[in-house]
Coordinates of C-alpha atoms in Angstrom, one line a residue:
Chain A
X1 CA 0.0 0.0 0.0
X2 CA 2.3 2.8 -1.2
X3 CA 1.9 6.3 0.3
X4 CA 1.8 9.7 -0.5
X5 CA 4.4 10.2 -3.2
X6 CA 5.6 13.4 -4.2
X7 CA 8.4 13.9 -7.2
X8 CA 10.8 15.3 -7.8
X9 CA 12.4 15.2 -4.3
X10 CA 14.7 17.3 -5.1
X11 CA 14.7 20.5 -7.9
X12 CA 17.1 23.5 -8.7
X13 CA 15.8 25.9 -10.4
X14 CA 17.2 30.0 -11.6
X15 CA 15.4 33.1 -10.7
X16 CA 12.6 32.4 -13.8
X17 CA 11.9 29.7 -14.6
X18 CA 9.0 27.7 -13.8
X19 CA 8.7 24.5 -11.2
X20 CA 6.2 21.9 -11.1
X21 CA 5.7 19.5 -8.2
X22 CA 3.7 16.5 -8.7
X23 CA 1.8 14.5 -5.7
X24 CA 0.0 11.3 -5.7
X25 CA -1.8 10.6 -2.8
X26 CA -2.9 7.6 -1.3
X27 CA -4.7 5.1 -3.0
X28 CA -8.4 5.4 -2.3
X29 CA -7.9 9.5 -1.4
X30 CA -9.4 12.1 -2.3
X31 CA -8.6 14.9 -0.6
X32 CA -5.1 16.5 -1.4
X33 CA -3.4 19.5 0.4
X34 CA -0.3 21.5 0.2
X35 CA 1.8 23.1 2.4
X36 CA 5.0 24.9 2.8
X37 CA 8.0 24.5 5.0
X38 CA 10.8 27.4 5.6
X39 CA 13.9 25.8 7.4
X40 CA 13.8 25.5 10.9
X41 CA 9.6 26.9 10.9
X42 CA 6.5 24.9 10.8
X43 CA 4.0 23.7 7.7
X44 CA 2.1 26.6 6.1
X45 CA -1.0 25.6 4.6
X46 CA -1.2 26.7 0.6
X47 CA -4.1 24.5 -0.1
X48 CA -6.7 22.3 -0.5
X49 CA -8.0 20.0 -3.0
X50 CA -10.4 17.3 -4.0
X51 CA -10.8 15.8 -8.1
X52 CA -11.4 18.7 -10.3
X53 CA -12.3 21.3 -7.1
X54 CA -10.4 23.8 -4.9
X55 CA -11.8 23.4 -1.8
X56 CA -10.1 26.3 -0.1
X57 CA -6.5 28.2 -1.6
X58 CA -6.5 31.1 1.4
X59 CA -2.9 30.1 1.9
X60 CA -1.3 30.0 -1.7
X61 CA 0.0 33.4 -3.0
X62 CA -2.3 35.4 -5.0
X63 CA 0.2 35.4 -8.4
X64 CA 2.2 32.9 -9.6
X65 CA 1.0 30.0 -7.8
X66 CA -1.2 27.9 -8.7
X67 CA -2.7 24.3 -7.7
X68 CA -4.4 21.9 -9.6
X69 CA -5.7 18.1 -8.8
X70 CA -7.1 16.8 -12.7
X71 CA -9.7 13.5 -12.4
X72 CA -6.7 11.3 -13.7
X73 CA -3.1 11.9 -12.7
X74 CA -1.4 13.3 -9.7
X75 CA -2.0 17.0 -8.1
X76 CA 0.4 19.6 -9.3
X77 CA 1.6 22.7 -7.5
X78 CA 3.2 25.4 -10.1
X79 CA 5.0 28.0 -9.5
X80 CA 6.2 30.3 -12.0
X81 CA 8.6 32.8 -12.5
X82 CA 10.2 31.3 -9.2
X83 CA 11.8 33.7 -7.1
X84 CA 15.1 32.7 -4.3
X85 CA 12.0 33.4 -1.8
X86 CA 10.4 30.3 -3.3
X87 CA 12.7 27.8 -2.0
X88 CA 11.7 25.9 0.5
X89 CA 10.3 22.1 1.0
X90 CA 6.6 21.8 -0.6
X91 CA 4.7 18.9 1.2
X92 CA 2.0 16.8 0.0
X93 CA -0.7 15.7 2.3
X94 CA -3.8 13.1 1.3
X95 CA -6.3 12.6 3.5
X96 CA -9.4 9.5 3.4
X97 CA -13.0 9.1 5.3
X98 CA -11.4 9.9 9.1
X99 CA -9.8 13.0 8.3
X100 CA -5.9 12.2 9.1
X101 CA -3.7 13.4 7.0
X102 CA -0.6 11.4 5.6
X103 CA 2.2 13.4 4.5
X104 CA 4.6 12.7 1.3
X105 CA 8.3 13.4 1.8
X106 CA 8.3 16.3 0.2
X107 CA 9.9 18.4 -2.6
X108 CA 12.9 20.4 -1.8
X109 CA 13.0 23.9 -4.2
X110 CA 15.8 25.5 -4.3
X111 CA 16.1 28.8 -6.6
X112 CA 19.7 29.6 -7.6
Chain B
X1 CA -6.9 34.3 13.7
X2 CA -6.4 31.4 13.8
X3 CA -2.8 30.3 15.7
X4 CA -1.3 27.1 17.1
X5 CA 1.9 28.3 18.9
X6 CA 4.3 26.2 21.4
X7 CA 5.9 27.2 24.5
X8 CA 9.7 26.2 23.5
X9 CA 11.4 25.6 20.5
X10 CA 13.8 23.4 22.2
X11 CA 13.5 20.5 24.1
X12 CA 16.2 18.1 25.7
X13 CA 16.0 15.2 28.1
X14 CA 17.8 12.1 29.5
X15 CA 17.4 9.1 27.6
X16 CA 14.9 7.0 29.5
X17 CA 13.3 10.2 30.9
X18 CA 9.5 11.4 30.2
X19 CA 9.1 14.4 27.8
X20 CA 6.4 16.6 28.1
X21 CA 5.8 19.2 25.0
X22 CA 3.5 22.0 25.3
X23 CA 1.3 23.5 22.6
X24 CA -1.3 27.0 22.7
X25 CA -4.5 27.4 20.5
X26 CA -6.3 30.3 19.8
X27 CA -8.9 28.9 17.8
X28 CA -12.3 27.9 19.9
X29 CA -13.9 26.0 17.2
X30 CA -11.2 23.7 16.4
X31 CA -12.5 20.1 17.7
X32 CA -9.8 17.7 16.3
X33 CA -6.2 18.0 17.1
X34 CA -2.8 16.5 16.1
X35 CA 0.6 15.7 16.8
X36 CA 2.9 14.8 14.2
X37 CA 6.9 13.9 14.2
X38 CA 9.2 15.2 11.4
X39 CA 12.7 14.2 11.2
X40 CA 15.2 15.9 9.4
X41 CA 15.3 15.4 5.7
X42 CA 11.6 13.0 6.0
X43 CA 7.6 14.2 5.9
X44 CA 5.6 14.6 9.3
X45 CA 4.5 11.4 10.2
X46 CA 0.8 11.2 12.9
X47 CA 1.7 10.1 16.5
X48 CA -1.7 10.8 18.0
X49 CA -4.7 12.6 17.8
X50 CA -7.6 13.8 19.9
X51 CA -10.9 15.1 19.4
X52 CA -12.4 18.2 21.6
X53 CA -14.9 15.7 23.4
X54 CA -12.2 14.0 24.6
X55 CA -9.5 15.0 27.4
X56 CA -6.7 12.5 27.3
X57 CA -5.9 9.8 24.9
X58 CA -3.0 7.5 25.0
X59 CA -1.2 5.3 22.5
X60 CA 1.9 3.2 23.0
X61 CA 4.3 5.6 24.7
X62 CA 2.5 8.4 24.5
X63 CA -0.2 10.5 25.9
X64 CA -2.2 13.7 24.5
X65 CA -3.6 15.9 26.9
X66 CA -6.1 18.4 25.9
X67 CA -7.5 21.4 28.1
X68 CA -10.2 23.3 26.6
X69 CA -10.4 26.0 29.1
X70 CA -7.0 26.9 28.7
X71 CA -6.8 26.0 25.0
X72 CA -3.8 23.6 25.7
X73 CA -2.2 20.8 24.2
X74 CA 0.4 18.2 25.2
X75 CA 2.3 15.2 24.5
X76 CA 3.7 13.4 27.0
X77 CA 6.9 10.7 25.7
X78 CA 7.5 7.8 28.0
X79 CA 10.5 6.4 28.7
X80 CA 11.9 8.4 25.5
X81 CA 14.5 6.7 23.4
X82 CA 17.4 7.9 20.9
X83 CA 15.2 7.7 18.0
X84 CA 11.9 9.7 19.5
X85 CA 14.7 12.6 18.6
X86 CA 12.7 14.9 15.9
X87 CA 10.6 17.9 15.7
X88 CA 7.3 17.6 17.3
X89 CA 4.6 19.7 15.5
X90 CA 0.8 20.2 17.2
X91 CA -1.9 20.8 14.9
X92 CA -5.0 21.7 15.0
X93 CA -8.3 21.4 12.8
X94 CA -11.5 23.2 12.9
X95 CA -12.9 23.0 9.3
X96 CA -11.3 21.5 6.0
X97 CA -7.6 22.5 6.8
X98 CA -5.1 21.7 9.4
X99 CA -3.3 25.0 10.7
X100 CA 0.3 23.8 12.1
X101 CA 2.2 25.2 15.0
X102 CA 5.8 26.3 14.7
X103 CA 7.4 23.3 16.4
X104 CA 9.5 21.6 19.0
X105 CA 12.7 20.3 18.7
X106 CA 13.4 17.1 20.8
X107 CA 17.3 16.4 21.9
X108 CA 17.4 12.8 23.1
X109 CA 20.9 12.5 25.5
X110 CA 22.2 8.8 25.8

């Protein structure tokens, strides 16, 4: 019974350019979220998604972000035109019928 | 708003000791609350939960504590161990997202 899988784990990207973050979650969720994690702080929620719908995106930045979860194929988080401010860890989170949330391993941005 | 804050960013104890970590809410309507691990380099991982009609639940080693009045949270470690070493994150859940709190870091001495 995999997990939450998130890819890549690891991306470089310069000031620019465009990343893309893919997570699957588990098998038999529905519900996908994102968050953010700055070294050394906590997870800050970006958002939430179910097939086709944003449920709630109060924590995603109002440009260049964006979130989507298709009816086939994995969620993606995209950010374009990263900035250095982007880097951080992006974490993937799936939830089922109780509510808990399992968390992928995350994606690790780094803007050069 | 809503807030989840903890008392100390740094916690260390004896090996074989108890550890107790603290966690603040602000948020009255949240009903379902959360303690996850993360160690370094890995994705939080769910210890223990409680929900607001409940004030103590325990699960093998540890034990959540939950005071409504006072809007606290804890997690109590038994006999903690070498590997229990990690950041400790509280959340907390009112609606369709979980807010996280900053986090505690757990030193485990041998």
């Amino acid at each position: 019974n995999a997990g939450v899988m998130q890819n890549p784990r690891h991306l470089v990207r310069r000031r620019g350019q465009e990343a893309r973050l893919r997570c699957s979650p588990m098998k038999g969720h529905s519900h996908v979220y994102w968050y953010r994690q700055l070294p050394e702080e906590g997870l800050k929620f970006m958002v939430y998604l179910q097939k086709e719908n944003i449920i709630d995106e109060s924590g995603m930045p109002k440009e260049r972000f964006s979130a989507e979860f298709p009816k086939e194929g994995p969620s993606i988080l995209r950010i374009q035109q990263v900035v250095r401010g982007d880097s951080a860890a992006y974490f993937c989170a799936s939830s089922g019928p109780t509510g808990e949330l399992f968390f992928g391993e995350g994606s690790r941005l780094t803007v050069l | 708003g809503e807030s989840v804050g903890l008392h100390l960013p740094t916690l260390s104890v004896q090996e074989g000791d108890n550890s107790i970590i603290n966690c603040a809410y602000s948020n009255s309507a949240s009903d379902y609350f959360i303690w996850y691990k993360q160690e370094s380099g890995k994705g939080p991982q769910f210890i223990i939960d409680i929900r607001s009609n409940m004030d103590k639940r325990q699960g093998q080693r540890v034990t959540v504590l939950l005071n409504k009045t006072v809007k606290h949270l804890s997690l109590q470690i038994a006999a903690t161990q070498p590997g229990d070493s990690a950041v400790y994150f509280c959340a907390e859940n009112g609606g369709f997202k979980t807010i996280f709190g900053a986090g505690t870091r757990l030193f485990v001495k041998a």
